[in-house]
Coordinates of C-alpha atoms in Angstrom, one line a residue:
X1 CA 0.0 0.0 0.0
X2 CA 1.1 3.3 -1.0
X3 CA 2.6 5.4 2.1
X4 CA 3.2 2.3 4.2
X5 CA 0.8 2.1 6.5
X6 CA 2.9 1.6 9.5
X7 CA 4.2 2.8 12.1
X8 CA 8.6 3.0 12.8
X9 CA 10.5 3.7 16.0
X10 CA 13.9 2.8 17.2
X11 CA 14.6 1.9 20.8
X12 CA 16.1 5.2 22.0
X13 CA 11.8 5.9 21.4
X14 CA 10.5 3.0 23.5
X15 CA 12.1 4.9 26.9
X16 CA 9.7 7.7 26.4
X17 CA 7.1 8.5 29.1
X18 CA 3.9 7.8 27.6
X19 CA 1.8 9.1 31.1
X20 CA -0.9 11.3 30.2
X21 CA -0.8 13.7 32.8
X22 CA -3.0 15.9 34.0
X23 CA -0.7 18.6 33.3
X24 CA -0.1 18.1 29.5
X25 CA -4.0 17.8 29.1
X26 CA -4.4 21.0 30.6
X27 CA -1.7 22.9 28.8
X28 CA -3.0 20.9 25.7
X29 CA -6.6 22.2 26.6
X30 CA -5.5 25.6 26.6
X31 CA -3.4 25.7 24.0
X32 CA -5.9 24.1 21.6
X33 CA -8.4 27.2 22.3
X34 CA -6.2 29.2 20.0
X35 CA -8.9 27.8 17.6
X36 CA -11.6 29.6 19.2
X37 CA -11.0 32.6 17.3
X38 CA -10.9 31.0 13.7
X39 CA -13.8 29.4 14.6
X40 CA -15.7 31.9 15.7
X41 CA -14.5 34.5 12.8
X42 CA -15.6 32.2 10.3
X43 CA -18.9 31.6 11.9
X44 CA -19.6 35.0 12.2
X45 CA -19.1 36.2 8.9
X46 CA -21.5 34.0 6.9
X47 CA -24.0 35.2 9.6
X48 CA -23.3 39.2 9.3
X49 CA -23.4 38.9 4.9
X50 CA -27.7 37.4 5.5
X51 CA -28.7 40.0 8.0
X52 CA -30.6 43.0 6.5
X53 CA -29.4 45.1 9.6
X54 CA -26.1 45.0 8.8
X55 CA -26.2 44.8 5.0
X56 CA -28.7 48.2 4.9
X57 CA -26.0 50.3 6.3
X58 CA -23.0 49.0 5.2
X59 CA -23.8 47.4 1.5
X60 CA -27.1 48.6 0.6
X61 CA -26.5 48.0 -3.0
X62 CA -26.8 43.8 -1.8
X63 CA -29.7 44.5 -0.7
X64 CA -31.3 46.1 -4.1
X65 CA -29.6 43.5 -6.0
X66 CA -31.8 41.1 -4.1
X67 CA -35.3 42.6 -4.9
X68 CA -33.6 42.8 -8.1
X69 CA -32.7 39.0 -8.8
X70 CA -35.7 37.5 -7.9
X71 CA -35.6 34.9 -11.3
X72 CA -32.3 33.8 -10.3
X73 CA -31.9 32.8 -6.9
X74 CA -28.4 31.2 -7.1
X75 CA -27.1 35.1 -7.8
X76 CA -29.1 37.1 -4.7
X77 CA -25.5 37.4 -3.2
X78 CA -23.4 38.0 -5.7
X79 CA -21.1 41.0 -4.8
X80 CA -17.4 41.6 -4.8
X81 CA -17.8 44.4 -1.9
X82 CA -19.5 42.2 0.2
X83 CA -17.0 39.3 -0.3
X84 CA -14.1 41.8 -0.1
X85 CA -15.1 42.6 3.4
X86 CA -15.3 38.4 4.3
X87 CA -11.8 38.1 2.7
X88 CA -9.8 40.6 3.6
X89 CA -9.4 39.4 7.0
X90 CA -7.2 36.3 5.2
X91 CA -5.2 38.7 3.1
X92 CA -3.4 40.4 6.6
X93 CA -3.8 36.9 8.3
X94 CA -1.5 35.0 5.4
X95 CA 1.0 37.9 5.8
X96 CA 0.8 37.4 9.7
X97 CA 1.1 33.8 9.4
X98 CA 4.4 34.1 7.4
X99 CA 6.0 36.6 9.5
X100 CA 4.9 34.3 13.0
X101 CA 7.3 31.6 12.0
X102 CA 10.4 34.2 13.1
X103 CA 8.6 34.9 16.2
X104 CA 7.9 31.7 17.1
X105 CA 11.4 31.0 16.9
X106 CA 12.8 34.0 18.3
X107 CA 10.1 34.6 21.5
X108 CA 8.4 31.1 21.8
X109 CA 5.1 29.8 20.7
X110 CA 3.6 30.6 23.8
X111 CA 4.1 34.4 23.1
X112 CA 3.1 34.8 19.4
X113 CA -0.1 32.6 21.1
X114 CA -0.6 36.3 23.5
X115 CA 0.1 38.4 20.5
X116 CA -2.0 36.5 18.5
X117 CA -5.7 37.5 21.0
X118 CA -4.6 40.9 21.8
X119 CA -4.4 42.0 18.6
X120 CA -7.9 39.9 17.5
X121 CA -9.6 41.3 20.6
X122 CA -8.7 44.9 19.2
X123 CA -9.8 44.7 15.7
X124 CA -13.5 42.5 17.0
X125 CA -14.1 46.1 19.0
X126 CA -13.1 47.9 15.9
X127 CA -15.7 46.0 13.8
X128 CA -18.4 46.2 16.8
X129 CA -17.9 49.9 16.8
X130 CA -17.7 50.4 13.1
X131 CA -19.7 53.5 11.6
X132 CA -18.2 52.9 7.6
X133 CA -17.0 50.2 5.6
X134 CA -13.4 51.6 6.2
X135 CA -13.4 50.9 10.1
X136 CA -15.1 46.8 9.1
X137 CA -12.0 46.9 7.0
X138 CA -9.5 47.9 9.2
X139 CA -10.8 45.7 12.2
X140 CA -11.2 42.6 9.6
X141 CA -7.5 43.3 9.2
X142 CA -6.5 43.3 12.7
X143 CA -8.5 40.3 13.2
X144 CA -6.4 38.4 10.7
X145 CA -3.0 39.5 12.4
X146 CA -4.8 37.7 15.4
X147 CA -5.8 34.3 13.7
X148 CA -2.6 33.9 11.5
X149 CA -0.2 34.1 14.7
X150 CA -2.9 31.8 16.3
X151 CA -3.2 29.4 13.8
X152 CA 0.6 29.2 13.3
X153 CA 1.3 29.0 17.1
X154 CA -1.2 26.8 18.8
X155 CA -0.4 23.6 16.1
X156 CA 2.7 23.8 16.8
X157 CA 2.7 23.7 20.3
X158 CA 0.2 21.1 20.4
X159 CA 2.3 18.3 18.4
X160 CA 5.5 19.4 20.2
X161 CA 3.9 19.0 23.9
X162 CA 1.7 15.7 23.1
X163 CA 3.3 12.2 23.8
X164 CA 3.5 10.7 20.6
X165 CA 0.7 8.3 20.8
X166 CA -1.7 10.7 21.7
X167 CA -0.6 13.8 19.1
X168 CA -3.3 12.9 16.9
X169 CA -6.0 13.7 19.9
X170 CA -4.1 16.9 20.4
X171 CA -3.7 18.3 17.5
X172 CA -6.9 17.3 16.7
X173 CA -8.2 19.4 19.3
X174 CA -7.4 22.7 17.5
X175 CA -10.4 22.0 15.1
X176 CA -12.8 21.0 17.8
X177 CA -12.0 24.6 19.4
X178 CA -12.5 25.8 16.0
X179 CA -15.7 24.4 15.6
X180 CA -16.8 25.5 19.0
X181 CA -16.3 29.0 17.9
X182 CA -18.1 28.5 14.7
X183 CA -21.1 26.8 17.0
X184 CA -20.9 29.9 18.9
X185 CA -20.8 32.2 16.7
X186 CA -23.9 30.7 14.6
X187 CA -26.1 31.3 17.8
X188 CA -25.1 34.4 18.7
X189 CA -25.8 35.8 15.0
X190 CA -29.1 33.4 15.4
X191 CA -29.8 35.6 18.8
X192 CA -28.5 38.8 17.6
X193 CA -30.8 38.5 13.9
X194 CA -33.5 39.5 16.2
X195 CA -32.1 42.4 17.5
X196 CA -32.9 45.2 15.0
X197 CA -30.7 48.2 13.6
X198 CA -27.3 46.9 16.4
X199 CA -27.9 43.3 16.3
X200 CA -25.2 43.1 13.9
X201 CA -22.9 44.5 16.4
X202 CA -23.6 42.2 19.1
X203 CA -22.4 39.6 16.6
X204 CA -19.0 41.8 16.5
X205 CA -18.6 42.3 19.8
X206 CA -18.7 38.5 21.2
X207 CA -15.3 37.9 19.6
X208 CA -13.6 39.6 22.6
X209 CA -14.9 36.9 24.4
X210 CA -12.7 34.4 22.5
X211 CA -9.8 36.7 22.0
X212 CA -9.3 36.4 26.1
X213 CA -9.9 33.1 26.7
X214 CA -6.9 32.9 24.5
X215 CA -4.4 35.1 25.6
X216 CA -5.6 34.8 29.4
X217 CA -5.4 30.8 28.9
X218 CA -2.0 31.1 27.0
X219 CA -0.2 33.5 30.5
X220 CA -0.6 29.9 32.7
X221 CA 0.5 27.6 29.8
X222 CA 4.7 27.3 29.8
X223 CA 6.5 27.4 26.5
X224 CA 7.3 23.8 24.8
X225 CA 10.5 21.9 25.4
X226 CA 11.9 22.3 21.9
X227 CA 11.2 26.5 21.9
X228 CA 12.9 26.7 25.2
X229 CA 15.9 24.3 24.1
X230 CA 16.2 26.2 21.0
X231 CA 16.4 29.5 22.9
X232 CA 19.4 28.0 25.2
X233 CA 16.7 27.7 28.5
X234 CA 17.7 24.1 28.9
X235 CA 16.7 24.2 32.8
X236 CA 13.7 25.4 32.4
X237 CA 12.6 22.9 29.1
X238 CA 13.9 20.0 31.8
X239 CA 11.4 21.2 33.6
X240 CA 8.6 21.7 31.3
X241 CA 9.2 18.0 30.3
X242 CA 9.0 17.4 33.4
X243 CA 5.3 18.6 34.4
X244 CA 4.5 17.3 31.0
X245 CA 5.5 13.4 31.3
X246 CA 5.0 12.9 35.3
X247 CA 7.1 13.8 38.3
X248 CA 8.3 10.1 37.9
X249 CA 8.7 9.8 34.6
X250 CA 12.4 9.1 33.0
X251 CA 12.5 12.2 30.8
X252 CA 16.3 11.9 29.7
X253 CA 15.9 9.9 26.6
X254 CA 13.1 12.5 25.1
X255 CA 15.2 15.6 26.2
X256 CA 18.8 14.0 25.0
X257 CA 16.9 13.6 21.5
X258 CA 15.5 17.1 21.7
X259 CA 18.6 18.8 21.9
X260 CA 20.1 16.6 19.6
X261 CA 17.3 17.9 17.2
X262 CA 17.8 21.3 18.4
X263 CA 21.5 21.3 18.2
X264 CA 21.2 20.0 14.7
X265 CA 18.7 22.3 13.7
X266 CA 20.6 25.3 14.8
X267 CA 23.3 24.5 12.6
X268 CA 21.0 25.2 9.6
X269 CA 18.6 27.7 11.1
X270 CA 19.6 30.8 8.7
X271 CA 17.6 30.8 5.3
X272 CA 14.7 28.5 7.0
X273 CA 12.5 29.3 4.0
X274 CA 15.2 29.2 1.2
X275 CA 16.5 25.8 3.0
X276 CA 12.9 24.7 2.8
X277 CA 13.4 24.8 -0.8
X278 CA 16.1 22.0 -0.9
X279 CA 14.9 18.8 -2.5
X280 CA 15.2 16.8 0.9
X281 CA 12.4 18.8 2.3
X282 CA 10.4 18.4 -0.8
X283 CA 8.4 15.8 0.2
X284 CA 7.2 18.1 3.7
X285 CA 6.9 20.6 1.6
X286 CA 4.2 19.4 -1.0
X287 CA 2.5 17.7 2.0
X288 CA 2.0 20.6 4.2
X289 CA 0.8 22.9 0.8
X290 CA -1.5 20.1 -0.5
X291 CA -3.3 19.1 2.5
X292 CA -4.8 23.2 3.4
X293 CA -5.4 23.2 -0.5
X294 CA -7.3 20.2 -0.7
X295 CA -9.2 21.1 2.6
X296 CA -10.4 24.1 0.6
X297 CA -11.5 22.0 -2.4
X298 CA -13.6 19.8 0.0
X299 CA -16.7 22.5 -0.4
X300 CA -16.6 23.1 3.0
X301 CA -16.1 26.5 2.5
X302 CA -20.0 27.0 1.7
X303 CA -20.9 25.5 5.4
X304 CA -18.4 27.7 7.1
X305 CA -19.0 30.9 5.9
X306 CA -22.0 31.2 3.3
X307 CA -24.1 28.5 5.0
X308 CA -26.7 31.0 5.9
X309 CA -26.7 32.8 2.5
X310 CA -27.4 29.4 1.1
X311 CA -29.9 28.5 2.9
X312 CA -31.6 31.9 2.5
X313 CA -30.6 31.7 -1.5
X314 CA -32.7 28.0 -1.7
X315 CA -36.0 29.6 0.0
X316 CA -35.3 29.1 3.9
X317 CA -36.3 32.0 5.7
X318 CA -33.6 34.5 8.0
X319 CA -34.3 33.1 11.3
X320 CA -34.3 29.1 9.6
X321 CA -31.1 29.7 8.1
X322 CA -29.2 31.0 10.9
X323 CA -30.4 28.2 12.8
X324 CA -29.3 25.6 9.7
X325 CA -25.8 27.1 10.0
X326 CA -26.3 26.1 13.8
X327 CA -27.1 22.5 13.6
X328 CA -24.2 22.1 10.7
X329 CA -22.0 23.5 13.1
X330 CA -23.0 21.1 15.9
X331 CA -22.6 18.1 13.9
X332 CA -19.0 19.6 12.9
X333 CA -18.3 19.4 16.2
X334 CA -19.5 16.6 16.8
X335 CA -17.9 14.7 14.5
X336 CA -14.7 16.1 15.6
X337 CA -15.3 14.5 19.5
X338 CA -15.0 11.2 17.2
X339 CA -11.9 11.9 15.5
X340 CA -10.5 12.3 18.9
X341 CA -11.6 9.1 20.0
X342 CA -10.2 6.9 16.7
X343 CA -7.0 9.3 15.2
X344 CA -4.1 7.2 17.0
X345 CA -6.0 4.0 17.4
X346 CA -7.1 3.5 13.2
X347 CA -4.4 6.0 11.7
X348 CA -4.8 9.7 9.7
X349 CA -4.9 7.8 6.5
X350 CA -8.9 6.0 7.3
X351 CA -10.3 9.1 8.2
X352 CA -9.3 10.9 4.9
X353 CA -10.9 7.8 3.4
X354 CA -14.0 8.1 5.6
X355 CA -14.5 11.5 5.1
X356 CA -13.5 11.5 1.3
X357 CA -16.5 8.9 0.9
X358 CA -19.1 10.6 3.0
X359 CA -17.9 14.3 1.3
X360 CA -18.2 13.0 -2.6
X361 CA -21.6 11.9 -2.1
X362 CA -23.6 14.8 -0.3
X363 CA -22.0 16.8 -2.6
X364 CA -23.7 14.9 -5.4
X365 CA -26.7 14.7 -3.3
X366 CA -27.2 18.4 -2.8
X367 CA -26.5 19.0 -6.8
X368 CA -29.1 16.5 -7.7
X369 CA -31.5 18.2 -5.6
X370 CA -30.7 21.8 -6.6
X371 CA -30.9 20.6 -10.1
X372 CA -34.2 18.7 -10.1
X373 CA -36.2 21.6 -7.8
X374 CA -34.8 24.6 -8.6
X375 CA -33.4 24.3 -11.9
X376 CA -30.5 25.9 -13.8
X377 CA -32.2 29.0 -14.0
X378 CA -32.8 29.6 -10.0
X379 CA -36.3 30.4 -10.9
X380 CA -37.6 27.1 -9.2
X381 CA -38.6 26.7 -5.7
X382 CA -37.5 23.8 -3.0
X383 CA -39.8 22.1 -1.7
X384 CA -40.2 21.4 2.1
X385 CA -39.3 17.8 2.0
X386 CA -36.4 18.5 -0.1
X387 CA -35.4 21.2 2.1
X388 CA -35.2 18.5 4.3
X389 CA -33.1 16.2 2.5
X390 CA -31.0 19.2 1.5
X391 CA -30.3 20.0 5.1
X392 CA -29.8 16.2 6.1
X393 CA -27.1 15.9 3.8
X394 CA -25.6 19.7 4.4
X395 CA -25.0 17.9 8.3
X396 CA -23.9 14.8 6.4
X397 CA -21.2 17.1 4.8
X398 CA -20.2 18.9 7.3
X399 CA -20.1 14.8 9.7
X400 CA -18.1 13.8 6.8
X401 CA -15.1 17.0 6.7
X402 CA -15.3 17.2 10.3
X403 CA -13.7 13.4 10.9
X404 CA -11.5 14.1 8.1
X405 CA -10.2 16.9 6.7
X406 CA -10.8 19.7 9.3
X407 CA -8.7 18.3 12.0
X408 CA -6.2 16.3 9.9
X409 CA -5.2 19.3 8.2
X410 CA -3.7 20.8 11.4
X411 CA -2.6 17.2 12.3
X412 CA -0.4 16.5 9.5
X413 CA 1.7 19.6 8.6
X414 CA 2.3 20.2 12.4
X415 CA 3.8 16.9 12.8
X416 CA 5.9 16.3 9.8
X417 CA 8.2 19.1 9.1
X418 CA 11.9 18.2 10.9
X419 CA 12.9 20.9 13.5
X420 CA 15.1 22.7 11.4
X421 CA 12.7 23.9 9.1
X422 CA 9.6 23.0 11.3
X423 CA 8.7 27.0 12.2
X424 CA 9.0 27.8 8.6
X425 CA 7.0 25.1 7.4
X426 CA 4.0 25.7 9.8
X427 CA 3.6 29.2 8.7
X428 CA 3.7 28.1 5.1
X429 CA 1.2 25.6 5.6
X430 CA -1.0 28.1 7.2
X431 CA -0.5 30.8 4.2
X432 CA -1.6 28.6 2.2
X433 CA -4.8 27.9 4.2
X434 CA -5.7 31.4 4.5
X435 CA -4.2 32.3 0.3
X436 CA -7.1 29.3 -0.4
X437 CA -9.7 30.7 1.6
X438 CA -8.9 34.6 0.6
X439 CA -9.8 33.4 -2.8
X440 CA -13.0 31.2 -2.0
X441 CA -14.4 33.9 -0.1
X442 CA -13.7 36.3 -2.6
X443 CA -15.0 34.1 -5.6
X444 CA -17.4 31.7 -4.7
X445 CA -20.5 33.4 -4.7
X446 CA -19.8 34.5 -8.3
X447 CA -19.0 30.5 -9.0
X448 CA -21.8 29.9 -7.5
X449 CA -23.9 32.4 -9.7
X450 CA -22.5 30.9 -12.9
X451 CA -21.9 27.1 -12.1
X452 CA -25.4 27.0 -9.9
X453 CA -25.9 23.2 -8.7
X454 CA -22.6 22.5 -11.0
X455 CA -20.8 23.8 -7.9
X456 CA -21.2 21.6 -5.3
X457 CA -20.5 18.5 -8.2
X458 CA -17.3 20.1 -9.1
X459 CA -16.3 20.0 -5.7
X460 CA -17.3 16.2 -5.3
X461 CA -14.8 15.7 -8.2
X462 CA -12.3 17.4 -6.0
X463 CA -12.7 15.1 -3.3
X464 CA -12.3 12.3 -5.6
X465 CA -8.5 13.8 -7.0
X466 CA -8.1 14.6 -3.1
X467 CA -8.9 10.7 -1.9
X468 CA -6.7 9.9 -4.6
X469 CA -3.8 12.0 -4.0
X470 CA -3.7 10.8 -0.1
X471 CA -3.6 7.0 -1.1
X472 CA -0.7 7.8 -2.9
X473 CA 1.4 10.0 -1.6
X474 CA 0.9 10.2 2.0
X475 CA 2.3 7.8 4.8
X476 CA 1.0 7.0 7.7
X477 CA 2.2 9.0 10.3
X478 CA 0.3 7.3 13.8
X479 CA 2.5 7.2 16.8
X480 CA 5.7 8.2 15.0
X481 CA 7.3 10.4 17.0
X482 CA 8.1 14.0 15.4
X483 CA 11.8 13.0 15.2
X484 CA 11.2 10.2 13.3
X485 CA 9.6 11.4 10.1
X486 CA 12.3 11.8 8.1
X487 CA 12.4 8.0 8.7
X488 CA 8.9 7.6 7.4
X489 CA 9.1 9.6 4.5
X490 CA 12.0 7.8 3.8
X491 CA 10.2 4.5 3.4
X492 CA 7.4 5.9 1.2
X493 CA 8.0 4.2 -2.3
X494 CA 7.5 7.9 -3.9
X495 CA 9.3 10.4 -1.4
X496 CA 12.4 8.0 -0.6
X497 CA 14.2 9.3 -3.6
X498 CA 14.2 12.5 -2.4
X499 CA 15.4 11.4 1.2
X500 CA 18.6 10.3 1.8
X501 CA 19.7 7.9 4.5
X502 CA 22.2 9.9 6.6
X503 CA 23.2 7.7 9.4
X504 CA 23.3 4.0 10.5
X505 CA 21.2 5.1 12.8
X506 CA 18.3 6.3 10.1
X507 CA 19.2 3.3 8.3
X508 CA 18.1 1.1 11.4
X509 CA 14.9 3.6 11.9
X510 CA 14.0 2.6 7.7
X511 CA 14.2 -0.8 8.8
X512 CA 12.5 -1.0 12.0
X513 CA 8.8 -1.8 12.1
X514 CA 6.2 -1.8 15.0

């Protein structure tokens, strides 16, 4: 089977700790709630573009356009200023997210974790105070700054601090904090719809709440062993370890191979990103910017911000939409709480099959549906059954990207990346998410205008080039601790000419099987 499908080690491994202690849960816990303010962001900003209180003072012309385009109800929404102000918040958060990877380095995760909700709990009281589209603009930007240090941060920290038989559940956790936010966000706009004229603003102004939990969460977290190593604090990463694994636990093994890693990795620190270039990196590389682009491609981008304008678009009414966008978000979540439960028991590489499966065809379900009720010329009308059906397999989609790709895309480009270039490669990854989502926010209400029910099958075929692509070329990567990817990658039958063995001791690990 392409990718292996097993797990490698080497002894030096086997004397790790592998306590789960109350204080790595915690730390895990809190660093995990970095999410919250992704999650709520992109919750909220489906649910601001579908209120009329909002939309009248800010984009009015939306509003005409929808008394206007009454024949054609795939194109009520279609309106680059009204996109532009969903987007822009990725544009500033890609830049943040490439700049984070030399702060992370230089001051720790745990600090670019307080920069990144101080500077998203400034720009939400921007936006709940806005008066003109300039001021939503400006706070949208500050609220990227916010997620991209987040996003680049909290992954990071999360695979460094996890045992390695439990990184899957904790890396994992960044989505389900994501999808908390979006859960909370879609019932606060829900709530706040029914506030007239500053409902809007309520919406705005909940996304302090989020912005503190992080940075007030992050002041009692410490900083990973590997930042603290790799900023010469070797006392204080012993320690670290040391609440992490157990007051009893044998910690020299873990810490002897960190500074190992760390001392090697200094060596070649300078030029991260141009060394990230090198072809034995290449096979990190095309992993970490091909999983965020195929997460993109799964359609999921239509629950998590335009779920509400769909619905609306297909005949639900303002209060039944925002509500929709609710449940999806629930059963995101839930389906998350059972990607913990599974990730290091059946492996990354079943879950992208699961999800792949369950994706492809509610995406052909909703087309068909679209297709035979409402017709290529929007000028159709759903019925209530089929709204139904519609909405049944909307939560199916949403089940189906939640145990897949939503968590596993901060899984697998947090874990893979050797130290060296592992900083680098994070933010990278996460430009990438936010580049891909900058341009689906910006464009996919015009795709949807055009292509109609033709969306949501080109996005099935997607999923099917994605599947594809992940039976191929990626290795499992369950219980392999971070040092031992090279290893891994070196097996693969594609990526091993790209890899070369540098060591006896690598040659052992590319032997070695558990």
């Amino acid at each position: 089977m392409a990718g292996g499908g097993k797990s490698i080690t080497d002894d030096r491994h086997q004397k790790y700790s592998r306590m789960l202690t109350a204080s790595v849960i915690v730390s895990g816990f809190m660093a995990a709630s970095g999410g919250l303010i992704y999650g709520y962001d992109t919750g909220v900003s489906g649910g601001l573009t579908a209120m009329e209180s909002f939309l009248k003072p800010f984009f009015p012309s939306v509003l005409r356009k929808m008394e206007d385009a009454k024949k054609d109800v795939f194109c009520k929404y279609d309106s680059p200023v009204l996109t532009a102000f969903t987007s822009s918040l990725y544009i500033s958060a890609m830049v943040a997210s490439l700049s984070a990877g030399r702060f992370t380095n230089a001051f720790g995760r745990q600090a670019v974790m307080l920069l990144g909700g101080a500077t998203f709990f400034l720009g939400s009281a921007l936006n709940a105070a806005a008066v003109n589209v300039a001021m939503l603009i400006i706070g949208r930007l500050l609220l990227g700054v916010g997620v991209g240090f987040s996003n680049q941060a909290a992954p990071v920290y999360l695979a460094e601090m996890a045992p390695p038989q439990w990184r899957g559940v904790f890396t994992a956790g960044f989505q389900f904090f994501v999808d908390i936010g979006i859960v909370l966000a879609s019932f606060t706009n829900y709530a706040s719809s029914h506030i007239p004229v500053w409902g809007w603003r309520l919406s705005c102004a909940v996304a302090g709440g989020p912005a503190a939990i992080i940075f007030i969460t992050a002041l009692f977290i410490s900083d990973t062993p590997s930042s603290l190593v790799q900023r010469g604090k070797l006392e204080d990463a012993r320690a670290a370890l040391r609440r992490a694994r157990g007051a009893s636990a044998d910690i020299d093994a873990e810490l002897n191979d960190i500074t190992l890693a760390v001392e090697e990795s200094t060596q070649m620190a300078e030029g991260a990103f141009r060394r990230i270039l090198h072809r034995q990196y290449r096979p990190y590389l095309v992993t970490a910017i091909a999983i965020p682009v195929c997460r993109q491609l799964t359609g999921i981008i239509i629950i998590a911000f335009f779920a509400p304008v769909l619905f609306r678009t297909v005949g639900f009414g303002r209060s039944s939409a925002l509500m929709n966008a609710s449940i999806l978000g629930a059963v995101n979540m839930v389906s998350v709480i059972f990607t913990t439960t599974v990730i290091d028991r059946y492996g990354r590489r079943f879950l992208f099959f699961l999800g792949g499966t369950l994706l492809c065809v509610c995406q052909v379900g909703v087309a068909w549906i679209l297709w035979t009720k409402i017709g290529y010329n929007g000028e159709g009308k759903l019925p209530k059954d089929y709204a139904m059906a519609m909405l049944v397999l909307m939560c199916m989609t949403a089940g189906g990207f939640g145990c897949s790709w939503g968590p596993l895309s901060w899984v697998i480009p947090s874990e893979i990346f050797p130290l060296e270039i592992r900083s680098a490669g994070q933010s990278i990854s996460v430009t990438i998410v936010f580049l891909s989502t900058f341009l689906q926010t910006q464009f996919l209400l015009a795709i949807l205008c055009r292509l109609k029910e033709g969306t949501f099958i080109l996005y099935a075929a997607c999923v099917i080039v994605m599947t594809t692509y992940i039976a191929l070329f990626l290795p499992e990567t369950k219980g392999v601790p971070l040092e031992s990817m090279p290893a891994l990658f070196g097996r693969h039958w594609y990526w091993r000419r790209f890899i070369k063995v540098a060591d006896e001791r690598t040659e052992l690990q590319l032997r070695r099987e558990v």
